[in-house]
Amino acid sequence: MSEDFHASKPIYLQVADRICYSIVRGEIKSGEKLPSVREMAVEMGVNPNTIQRTYAEIERDGIVETRRGQGTFVKNDPALIASLRTRIQTEVIETFVENMKEIGLSRTEMLAAVQQFLMKQGEAE
Amino acid sequence: MIIELREITKKYGSVVALDNISLTFEVGKIYGVLGANGSGKSTLLKLIAGLAKPDHGVVTVEGVAVSRRIASAVSYLTEIDFFYPNFTVGQYIDFHASQFADFNRDKAIEMLAFMKLDVRKKVRSLSKGNRGRLKLVLALSRDAPVVLLDEPFSGLDVMVRESIVRSLLSYIDFEKQTVIITTHEIEEIEKILDEVILIKDGQIMAKENVEDLRESSGKSVVGWLKGHHR
């Protein structure tokens, strides 16, 4: 248990992020059933009302669907993973670009820095 | 709304423990009551449990004015670390089952196993941590609509505190039960709380939804508390 959460973002959204990451990484497959609200609450160490909110949120986002009496399932939609990956990717890049701007890098400098970094990493591997 | 306190004042002699407070609690939520020693936290729980009488105002549980008889609807874990030393764990379960009609023996047995408590052991031979676990088993094994936990973590180490948090999540019936916890150990339980209530010198300083707190002010309860202490 004892998952750590950031102070600045509601826990229900942080749990939603984690589920999305797991789907993108293939740890949760499309069409797969998510743990029940209670199971997920115990696993994450958070209030079940929070998980309820998480499930409602990702259902609104079209990532999962609730089937009456059966539980919550990841949508069986091949386009889903691709769109989730794009979404997460955009978020990561946004943060990265923000940070780079803050230390005063121009667009070209950013691109050059990334290229150089990847090249170095390639050599190391 | 399952619990309501209306214009409650409670004095002990000339000391005012609670000063004209009004509060309501909803079904299916976990409330954390925070405050320094002597702030009035324990008094608040005792008033709901029918163990103390207000000098002014009314406390109701499920619409019924609270008296000592409310014990049938309210499960109460005291902060006092007291047991009859010669009782075994099993005898404690039997005793509580004999006192409370809503005592759920199956749940108790399951929780004992979860907490790794041996029914044959005498309470005298239990560690402080295991006494704390036993207290929680006894309080949570009742299918009572209201569960009051007064300092359930006090003096217990991290491992025990974690097992308590986990059993709260596993064994509370969120459809029917309302839980109020007083504590100093906010970091451990803030993830399982719906709302926090801050008491100081017998008055309610604030009552906030934990997730709204993060969303609107970008703060965890710990950060929020620091702001309030300044």
Tab-separated table of C-alpha atoms in Angstrom:
chain	number	residue	atom	x	y	z
A	1	MET	CA	0.000	0.000	0.000
A	2	SER	CA	1.148	3.520	0.830
A	3	GLU	CA	1.097	4.829	-2.691
A	4	ASP	CA	2.439	8.356	-2.652
A	5	PHE	CA	0.434	11.204	-4.038
A	6	HIS	CA	1.323	14.794	-4.816
A	7	ALA	CA	-0.211	17.455	-2.635
A	8	SER	CA	-1.133	19.771	-5.465
A	9	LYS	CA	-3.511	17.572	-7.459
A	10	PRO	CA	-6.691	15.806	-6.344
A	11	ILE	CA	-6.067	12.156	-5.579
A	12	TYR	CA	-8.901	10.999	-7.826
A	13	LEU	CA	-7.138	12.540	-10.841
A	14	GLN	CA	-3.795	11.048	-9.840
A	15	VAL	CA	-5.378	7.594	-9.664
A	16	ALA	CA	-6.941	8.237	-13.099
A	17	ASP	CA	-3.477	9.118	-14.461
A	18	ARG	CA	-2.063	5.867	-13.093
A	19	ILE	CA	-4.788	3.807	-14.706
A	20	CYS	CA	-4.183	5.546	-18.048
A	21	TYR	CA	-0.442	4.879	-17.812
A	22	SER	CA	-1.138	1.205	-17.076
A	23	ILE	CA	-3.376	0.972	-20.130
A	24	VAL	CA	-0.762	2.591	-22.388
A	25	ARG	CA	1.951	0.296	-21.043
A	26	GLY	CA	-0.265	-2.701	-21.724
A	27	GLU	CA	-0.476	-3.718	-18.068
A	28	ILE	CA	-4.224	-3.352	-18.362
A	29	LYS	CA	-5.509	-4.670	-21.703
A	30	SER	CA	-8.399	-3.222	-23.663
A	31	GLY	CA	-11.643	-4.944	-22.752
A	32	GLU	CA	-10.215	-5.933	-19.372
A	33	LYS	CA	-12.197	-5.522	-16.174
A	34	LEU	CA	-10.854	-3.046	-13.623
A	35	PRO	CA	-10.749	-4.043	-9.947
A	36	SER	CA	-13.909	-3.199	-8.000
A	37	VAL	CA	-14.027	0.171	-6.299
A	38	ARG	CA	-13.279	-1.428	-2.949
A	39	GLU	CA	-10.381	-3.533	-4.282
A	40	MET	CA	-8.851	-0.525	-5.975
A	41	ALA	CA	-9.295	1.544	-2.789
A	42	VAL	CA	-7.423	-1.023	-0.701
A	43	GLU	CA	-4.733	-1.411	-3.371
A	44	MET	CA	-4.137	2.345	-3.607
A	45	GLY	CA	-4.750	2.982	0.081
A	46	VAL	CA	-7.345	5.664	-0.615
A	47	ASN	CA	-10.974	6.316	0.204
A	48	PRO	CA	-13.480	4.338	-1.940
A	49	ASN	CA	-15.423	7.544	-2.606
A	50	THR	CA	-12.252	8.834	-4.279
A	51	ILE	CA	-12.038	5.751	-6.517
A	52	GLN	CA	-15.712	6.163	-7.365
A	53	ARG	CA	-14.880	9.635	-8.597
A	54	THR	CA	-11.888	8.321	-10.566
A	55	TYR	CA	-14.053	5.743	-12.334
A	56	ALA	CA	-16.711	8.350	-13.113
A	57	GLU	CA	-14.015	10.648	-14.516
A	58	ILE	CA	-12.427	8.069	-16.833
A	59	GLU	CA	-15.849	6.927	-17.928
A	60	ARG	CA	-16.689	10.504	-18.906
A	61	ASP	CA	-13.412	10.559	-20.817
A	62	GLY	CA	-14.543	7.486	-22.766
A	63	ILE	CA	-11.719	5.298	-21.471
A	64	VAL	CA	-13.861	2.794	-19.577
A	65	GLU	CA	-17.477	1.754	-19.495
A	66	THR	CA	-19.598	0.518	-16.634
A	67	ARG	CA	-21.714	-2.540	-17.300
A	68	ARG	CA	-24.583	-2.903	-14.904
A	69	GLY	CA	-23.963	-5.513	-12.265
A	70	GLN	CA	-20.672	-6.532	-13.863
A	71	GLY	CA	-18.224	-3.759	-13.113
A	72	THR	CA	-16.006	-1.302	-14.948
A	73	PHE	CA	-14.254	-2.356	-18.155
A	74	VAL	CA	-11.597	-0.741	-20.318
A	75	LYS	CA	-13.250	0.024	-23.656
A	76	ASN	CA	-12.562	-2.454	-26.406
A	77	ASP	CA	-11.443	0.187	-28.828
A	78	PRO	CA	-8.138	-0.108	-30.729
A	79	ALA	CA	-7.962	3.656	-31.203
A	80	LEU	CA	-8.151	4.170	-27.450
A	81	ILE	CA	-4.571	3.243	-26.602
A	82	ALA	CA	-3.211	5.369	-29.416
A	83	SER	CA	-5.208	8.396	-28.320
A	84	LEU	CA	-4.261	7.878	-24.672
A	85	ARG	CA	-0.604	7.621	-25.624
A	86	THR	CA	-0.858	10.858	-27.597
A	87	ARG	CA	-2.531	12.546	-24.647
A	88	ILE	CA	0.108	11.505	-22.133
A	89	GLN	CA	2.866	12.311	-24.618
A	90	THR	CA	1.486	15.824	-25.074
A	91	GLU	CA	1.340	16.341	-21.324
A	92	VAL	CA	4.956	15.233	-20.876
A	93	ILE	CA	6.154	17.476	-23.699
A	94	GLU	CA	4.192	20.430	-22.360
A	95	THR	CA	5.883	20.163	-18.971
A	96	PHE	CA	9.265	19.714	-20.619
A	97	VAL	CA	8.873	22.741	-22.876
A	98	GLU	CA	7.597	24.855	-19.962
A	99	ASN	CA	10.666	23.965	-17.913
A	100	MET	CA	13.040	24.641	-20.785
A	101	LYS	CA	11.448	28.026	-21.431
A	102	GLU	CA	11.864	28.867	-17.786
A	103	ILE	CA	15.620	28.434	-18.033
A	104	GLY	CA	15.630	30.558	-21.174
A	105	LEU	CA	16.139	28.059	-23.996
A	106	SER	CA	14.934	28.859	-27.507
A	107	ARG	CA	13.080	26.355	-29.709
A	108	THR	CA	16.174	25.486	-31.729
A	109	GLU	CA	18.232	25.105	-28.585
A	110	MET	CA	15.606	22.768	-27.128
A	111	LEU	CA	15.592	20.585	-30.241
A	112	ALA	CA	19.372	20.526	-30.364
A	113	ALA	CA	19.582	19.620	-26.689
A	114	VAL	CA	17.135	16.733	-27.109
A	115	GLN	CA	18.979	15.451	-30.175
A	116	GLN	CA	22.320	15.640	-28.423
A	117	PHE	CA	20.928	13.887	-25.349
A	118	LEU	CA	19.453	11.044	-27.397
A	119	MET	CA	22.674	10.638	-29.351
A	120	LYS	CA	24.745	10.411	-26.165
A	121	GLN	CA	22.301	7.913	-24.718
A	122	GLY	CA	22.526	5.872	-27.921
A	123	GLU	CA	26.311	5.743	-27.623
A	124	ALA	CA	26.083	4.644	-23.999
A	125	GLU	CA	23.745	1.794	-24.880
B	1	MET	CA	-27.335	13.409	7.446
B	2	ILE	CA	-26.775	10.864	10.171
B	3	ILE	CA	-25.293	12.909	13.014
B	4	GLU	CA	-26.192	16.438	13.967
B	5	LEU	CA	-24.798	18.643	16.733
B	6	ARG	CA	-26.779	21.815	17.307
B	7	GLU	CA	-25.360	24.699	19.343
B	8	ILE	CA	-23.420	22.417	21.628
B	9	THR	CA	-21.611	23.743	24.668
B	10	LYS	CA	-19.799	21.408	27.019
B	11	LYS	CA	-17.971	22.482	30.169
B	12	TYR	CA	-15.954	20.534	32.656
B	13	GLY	CA	-16.239	22.685	35.772
B	14	SER	CA	-15.227	26.134	34.621
B	15	VAL	CA	-13.287	24.799	31.616
B	16	VAL	CA	-15.144	25.127	28.310
B	17	ALA	CA	-14.382	22.024	26.205
B	18	LEU	CA	-16.744	22.878	23.336
B	19	ASP	CA	-18.069	26.364	22.790
B	20	ASN	CA	-21.415	26.621	20.969
B	21	ILE	CA	-20.553	24.409	18.002
B	22	SER	CA	-22.856	23.095	15.275
B	23	LEU	CA	-21.835	20.263	12.942
B	24	THR	CA	-23.409	17.676	10.665
B	25	PHE	CA	-22.097	14.362	9.360
B	26	GLU	CA	-23.275	12.451	6.286
B	27	VAL	CA	-23.664	8.716	5.738
B	28	GLY	CA	-20.815	6.835	4.079
B	29	LYS	CA	-18.059	9.329	4.713
B	30	ILE	CA	-14.865	9.202	6.719
B	31	TYR	CA	-14.232	12.315	8.780
B	32	GLY	CA	-10.937	13.282	10.383
B	33	VAL	CA	-11.077	15.524	13.438
B	34	LEU	CA	-7.809	17.352	13.984
B	35	GLY	CA	-6.640	19.536	16.808
B	36	ALA	CA	-4.124	19.836	19.613
B	37	ASN	CA	-4.487	18.071	22.943
B	38	GLY	CA	-7.297	19.632	24.933
B	39	SER	CA	-8.899	21.171	21.843
B	40	GLY	CA	-12.176	19.313	22.404
B	41	LYS	CA	-11.756	16.411	19.928
B	42	SER	CA	-12.391	13.613	22.403
B	43	THR	CA	-15.275	15.497	23.997
B	44	LEU	CA	-16.915	15.730	20.577
B	45	LEU	CA	-16.802	11.943	20.185
B	46	LYS	CA	-17.995	11.329	23.745
B	47	LEU	CA	-21.032	13.531	23.132
B	48	ILE	CA	-21.950	11.531	20.023
B	49	ALA	CA	-21.353	8.252	21.883
B	50	GLY	CA	-23.604	9.342	24.757
B	51	LEU	CA	-20.705	9.170	27.212
B	52	ALA	CA	-20.938	12.870	28.024
B	53	LYS	CA	-23.912	15.212	28.197
B	54	PRO	CA	-23.883	18.693	26.684
B	55	ASP	CA	-24.548	21.653	28.971
B	56	HIS	CA	-26.397	23.273	26.118
B	57	GLY	CA	-27.679	22.063	22.752
B	58	VAL	CA	-28.774	18.767	21.222
B	59	VAL	CA	-26.908	15.865	19.629
B	60	THR	CA	-28.896	13.508	17.400
B	61	VAL	CA	-27.883	10.245	15.713
B	62	GLU	CA	-30.257	9.046	12.986
B	63	GLY	CA	-32.714	11.643	14.227
B	64	VAL	CA	-32.727	10.321	17.788
B	65	ALA	CA	-31.535	12.519	20.654
B	66	VAL	CA	-28.393	10.930	22.069
B	67	SER	CA	-28.498	9.253	25.469
B	68	ARG	CA	-26.403	6.432	26.925
B	69	ARG	CA	-28.672	4.009	25.002
B	70	ILE	CA	-27.242	5.261	21.683
B	71	ALA	CA	-24.500	2.657	22.209
B	72	SER	CA	-26.655	0.287	20.142
B	73	ALA	CA	-26.086	2.485	17.083
B	74	VAL	CA	-22.615	3.811	17.835
B	75	SER	CA	-19.394	1.823	17.961
B	76	TYR	CA	-16.796	3.680	20.008
B	77	LEU	CA	-13.065	3.094	20.282
B	78	THR	CA	-11.644	4.817	23.329
B	79	GLU	CA	-8.190	6.384	23.365
B	80	ILE	CA	-7.523	4.678	26.702
B	81	ASP	CA	-5.330	1.603	26.469
B	82	PHE	CA	-7.211	-0.595	28.924
B	83	PHE	CA	-8.044	-4.299	28.850
B	84	TYR	CA	-8.714	-6.961	31.479
B	85	PRO	CA	-5.287	-8.612	31.402
B	86	ASN	CA	-6.536	-12.158	32.087
B	87	PHE	CA	-8.982	-12.214	29.177
B	88	THR	CA	-7.827	-13.944	26.024
B	89	VAL	CA	-8.377	-12.356	22.614
B	90	GLY	CA	-11.130	-14.916	22.012
B	91	GLN	CA	-12.855	-14.057	25.282
B	92	TYR	CA	-12.855	-10.409	24.303
B	93	ILE	CA	-14.593	-11.305	21.069
B	94	ASP	CA	-17.153	-13.376	23.025
B	95	PHE	CA	-17.702	-10.575	25.508
B	96	HIS	CA	-18.324	-7.960	22.831
B	97	ALA	CA	-20.574	-10.354	20.915
B	98	SER	CA	-22.634	-10.770	24.092
B	99	GLN	CA	-22.958	-6.996	24.577
B	100	PHE	CA	-23.788	-5.813	21.081
B	101	ALA	CA	-26.550	-7.310	18.942
B	102	ASP	CA	-24.856	-6.015	15.773
B	103	PHE	CA	-21.505	-7.671	16.539
B	104	ASN	CA	-20.462	-9.559	13.413
B	105	ARG	CA	-18.463	-12.566	14.550
B	106	ASP	CA	-17.432	-13.631	11.030
B	107	LYS	CA	-16.034	-10.185	10.389
B	108	ALA	CA	-14.178	-10.294	13.724
B	109	ILE	CA	-12.584	-13.674	12.928
B	110	GLU	CA	-11.578	-12.437	9.474
B	111	MET	CA	-10.051	-9.272	10.901
B	112	LEU	CA	-8.155	-11.192	13.590
B	113	ALA	CA	-6.589	-13.315	10.862
B	114	PHE	CA	-5.827	-10.192	8.831
B	115	MET	CA	-4.171	-8.606	11.882
B	116	LYS	CA	-2.417	-11.871	12.780
B	117	LEU	CA	-3.912	-11.971	16.268
B	118	ASP	CA	-4.131	-15.318	18.055
B	119	VAL	CA	-7.495	-15.912	19.801
B	120	ARG	CA	-5.843	-18.071	22.483
B	121	LYS	CA	-3.414	-15.384	23.615
B	122	LYS	CA	-4.052	-13.524	26.831
B	123	VAL	CA	-4.325	-9.760	26.458
B	124	ARG	CA	-1.594	-9.433	29.098
B	125	SER	CA	0.935	-10.958	26.700
B	126	LEU	CA	0.035	-8.727	23.742
B	127	SER	CA	2.370	-5.963	22.598
B	128	LYS	CA	1.081	-2.387	22.585
B	129	GLY	CA	0.703	-2.590	18.822
B	130	ASN	CA	-1.370	-5.745	19.053
B	131	ARG	CA	-3.559	-4.234	21.779
B	132	GLY	CA	-4.174	-1.336	19.396
B	133	ARG	CA	-5.074	-3.817	16.641
B	134	LEU	CA	-7.433	-5.723	18.954
B	135	LYS	CA	-9.191	-2.498	19.914
B	136	LEU	CA	-9.795	-1.771	16.256
B	137	VAL	CA	-11.072	-5.294	15.553
B	138	LEU	CA	-13.586	-4.908	18.383
B	139	ALA	CA	-14.760	-1.504	17.143
B	140	LEU	CA	-14.993	-2.398	13.437
B	141	SER	CA	-16.643	-5.788	13.932
B	142	ARG	CA	-19.905	-4.114	14.791
B	143	ASP	CA	-22.324	-3.366	11.950
B	144	ALA	CA	-23.181	-0.080	13.654
B	145	PRO	CA	-24.191	2.925	11.544
B	146	VAL	CA	-21.709	5.155	13.362
B	147	VAL	CA	-18.092	4.269	14.153
B	148	LEU	CA	-16.093	6.627	16.372
B	149	LEU	CA	-12.348	6.114	16.676
B	150	ASP	CA	-10.590	8.230	19.282
B	151	GLU	CA	-6.867	8.397	18.519
B	152	PRO	CA	-6.620	4.891	17.043
B	153	PHE	CA	-2.992	5.454	16.011
B	154	SER	CA	-1.693	7.025	19.179
B	155	GLY	CA	1.647	5.555	20.254
B	156	LEU	CA	1.635	2.891	17.532
B	157	ASP	CA	4.447	2.358	15.036
B	158	VAL	CA	4.212	2.781	11.258
B	159	MET	CA	3.527	-0.906	10.537
B	160	VAL	CA	0.601	-1.005	12.930
B	161	ARG	CA	-0.741	2.308	11.668
B	162	GLU	CA	-0.630	0.985	8.101
B	163	SER	CA	-2.469	-2.196	9.014
B	164	ILE	CA	-5.124	-0.086	10.718
B	165	VAL	CA	-5.571	2.137	7.663
B	166	ARG	CA	-5.804	-0.909	5.428
B	167	SER	CA	-8.384	-2.611	7.598
B	168	LEU	CA	-10.452	0.564	7.697
B	169	LEU	CA	-10.589	0.467	3.891
B	170	SER	CA	-11.330	-3.249	3.803
B	171	TYR	CA	-13.911	-3.590	6.539
B	172	ILE	CA	-15.986	-0.433	6.647
B	173	ASP	CA	-19.340	-0.672	4.920
B	174	PHE	CA	-19.338	2.579	3.004
B	175	GLU	CA	-22.988	2.254	2.020
B	176	LYS	CA	-24.161	2.259	5.610
B	177	GLN	CA	-21.443	3.412	7.964
B	178	THR	CA	-20.076	6.786	8.925
B	179	VAL	CA	-16.659	6.973	10.532
B	180	ILE	CA	-15.187	9.776	12.616
B	181	ILE	CA	-11.512	9.569	13.542
B	182	THR	CA	-9.627	11.915	15.839
B	183	THR	CA	-5.896	11.889	15.271
B	184	HIS	CA	-2.553	13.607	15.228
B	185	GLU	CA	-1.220	11.290	12.532
B	186	ILE	CA	-2.767	13.135	9.625
B	187	GLU	CA	-0.230	12.061	7.036
B	188	GLU	CA	-1.200	8.418	7.391
B	189	ILE	CA	-4.900	8.864	6.966
B	190	GLU	CA	-5.400	11.889	4.801
B	191	LYS	CA	-5.744	9.671	1.710
B	192	ILE	CA	-8.693	7.856	3.245
B	193	LEU	CA	-10.562	10.886	4.571
B	194	ASP	CA	-13.486	12.569	2.844
B	195	GLU	CA	-13.523	15.584	5.104
B	196	VAL	CA	-11.365	17.201	7.742
B	197	ILE	CA	-12.589	19.204	10.705
B	198	LEU	CA	-10.169	21.423	12.552
B	199	ILE	CA	-10.907	22.169	16.218
B	200	LYS	CA	-9.122	24.718	18.363
B	201	ASP	CA	-9.988	25.779	21.900
B	202	GLY	CA	-13.432	24.221	21.685
B	203	GLN	CA	-14.355	25.880	18.399
B	204	ILE	CA	-14.605	24.658	14.830
B	205	MET	CA	-11.922	26.487	12.870
B	206	ALA	CA	-12.653	24.821	9.526
B	207	LYS	CA	-14.432	21.950	7.810
B	208	GLU	CA	-13.185	21.034	4.345
B	209	ASN	CA	-13.502	18.332	1.724
B	210	VAL	CA	-10.004	16.866	1.312
B	211	GLU	CA	-10.132	16.618	-2.497
B	212	ASP	CA	-11.596	20.127	-2.860
B	213	LEU	CA	-8.718	21.371	-0.731
B	214	ARG	CA	-6.227	19.944	-3.225
B	215	GLU	CA	-8.216	21.174	-6.203
B	216	SER	CA	-8.871	24.730	-5.040
B	217	SER	CA	-5.753	25.555	-3.030
B	218	GLY	CA	-3.311	22.936	-4.338
B	219	LYS	CA	-2.634	21.809	-0.811
B	220	SER	CA	-2.662	18.543	1.069
B	221	VAL	CA	-4.228	18.580	4.521
B	222	VAL	CA	-0.758	18.807	6.045
B	223	GLY	CA	0.047	21.937	4.019
B	224	TRP	CA	-3.349	23.409	4.783
B	225	LEU	CA	-2.871	22.838	8.510
B	226	LYS	CA	0.427	24.689	8.465
B	227	GLY	CA	-1.364	27.681	6.987
B	228	HIS	CA	-3.909	27.543	9.785
B	229	HIS	CA	-1.306	27.451	12.522
B	230	ARG	CA	0.437	30.583	11.397
